[in-house]
Amino acid sequence: MATASATTKPVVLICSTPISGHIIPMLAIAKQLVASGYEVCFVSGSGYRRQVEALGASFVSVKGYGDFYDLTSWDLDQAWPEGERRLEGPECFIHDLIHIFCRSLPSQHEALQKAMRMLKDKHPGKPVILMTETLNFGGFPTLLGAPGIRPDGYVNIGLNPVLLTSVDHPPFGSGLPPDSSPEGRRKNKVANEAQRKNFAPAQDEYAKALTSVGAKRPDGFEFLLDALYTLPDRFVQMCTPSVEYPRSDAPKTIRFAGGYPTSRQLKEPVRPSWWKKAIVNKTKKIIFVCQGTVAMDFDQLVIPTMAAFKGRTDVFIVIALGRKDESLPSDIEVPENCIVEEYIPYDHMLPYCDVFVTTGGYGSIQRALIHGTPLVMAGTTEAKPEAAARGGWAGVGLNLRTSYPSVPQIREAIDDVLQDQKYKQKALKIQAEMLTQNPIGVVMETIDELVGDQRMVKAT
């Protein structure tokens, strides 16, 4: 499909929840859209203004409840009452849907309307395409009757495992694999109906947020997770079909982009002093451990992995704590065969690793696969159980189904992945598939397709 010329390109309005796993891929998309000649306006928490404007995009801040920065600016005692900070599985996901995503809807809607007015005044007659990420509900109100300016097209970018209800698999959050047999479909139907009841608190919060900004609750009010896929004009899932459960009943508006977009590095990064000896002149298996940028409980993966392989002469452990200025407790002894860094970009480290140990964040898994790196995954919060389940289902690693694996569990799982080449071979197979894809190309084609659809409607 031919892309639009510079003079006919639409304006792209992006709205992202200000959490690193959501906003970093959207910033990468924004950067490449700007480089390709699109004008981009970005709506998110005020703490991301500088990063957005450095890309050459304009910025409109969310005000009020939805204005936070990677959850670090929130009053955690209020947002996560005592006893709820270690929720796992569906309970954790429901809690996050309510507190992070549904309650941010009104402030995101207000910021999007401000941005739409600004863009329509600046570019009269030019199409504005709205782009949000999986769990962002901010674009829904005007589609459901709220007063305001509607975008000329709406694309949702899938940065989580697909949450859509299907007859072919159990409900999202169960961590169970697909089953499209007649008996499996019968069980799936029962489980999916039960899920709707379990998610009633989140559904009620979603309805409350919509009606607070003037949207009308239609008859047969759609399940909030399904609405993420059916309300937008297009849904672009940022992975290959090989790592997502098949669905015979998926809407035709869903397409796969092949993987996460990346911000291309223009220069070779500055390497640490240990790099040449440990990585370039590699003589040992390399275990890379990172818990992401939100989960900072090092008792989950970091400390158990160090204990599991302390004294082993056949492995070298590289630990990225996940944030700059982060450090281990002073009483933790770092083994001789281990190096600890505050932060290492995944794309700098993963090409050299034999196994990646992670809490199972979707972005972490996607970055590992683009480098053909097999995984050990241990996470039970947010969408991590489902991401890890897909990694196990696809055969690219082991899913430990716990956030706090024991030292023996960690040791056995890592040794299994290091010794059994089936995980590496499957990761390399999916890497080869991903390398044939152009994620940002799919995004741009989708944008231009929506503009074409609008022009056809106006012509008739």
CSV table of N, CA and C in Angstrom, one decimal, residues 35 45 107 110 174:
chain,number,residue,atom,x,y,z
A,35,ALA,N,9.9,11.4,12.1
A,35,ALA,CA,11.0,11.3,11.1
A,35,ALA,C,10.4,11.0,9.7
A,45,GLY,N,1.1,12.2,30.8
A,45,GLY,CA,1.4,12.9,32.1
A,45,GLY,C,2.4,14.0,31.9
A,107,SER,N,-9.8,12.7,32.8
A,107,SER,CA,-8.7,13.6,32.6
A,107,SER,C,-8.1,13.4,31.2
A,110,GLU,N,-10.4,15.0,28.6
A,110,GLU,CA,-10.4,16.4,28.7
A,110,GLU,C,-9.1,16.9,27.9
A,174,SER,N,-6.4,-15.8,33.4
A,174,SER,CA,-6.4,-17.1,34.0
A,174,SER,C,-5.0,-17.8,33.8
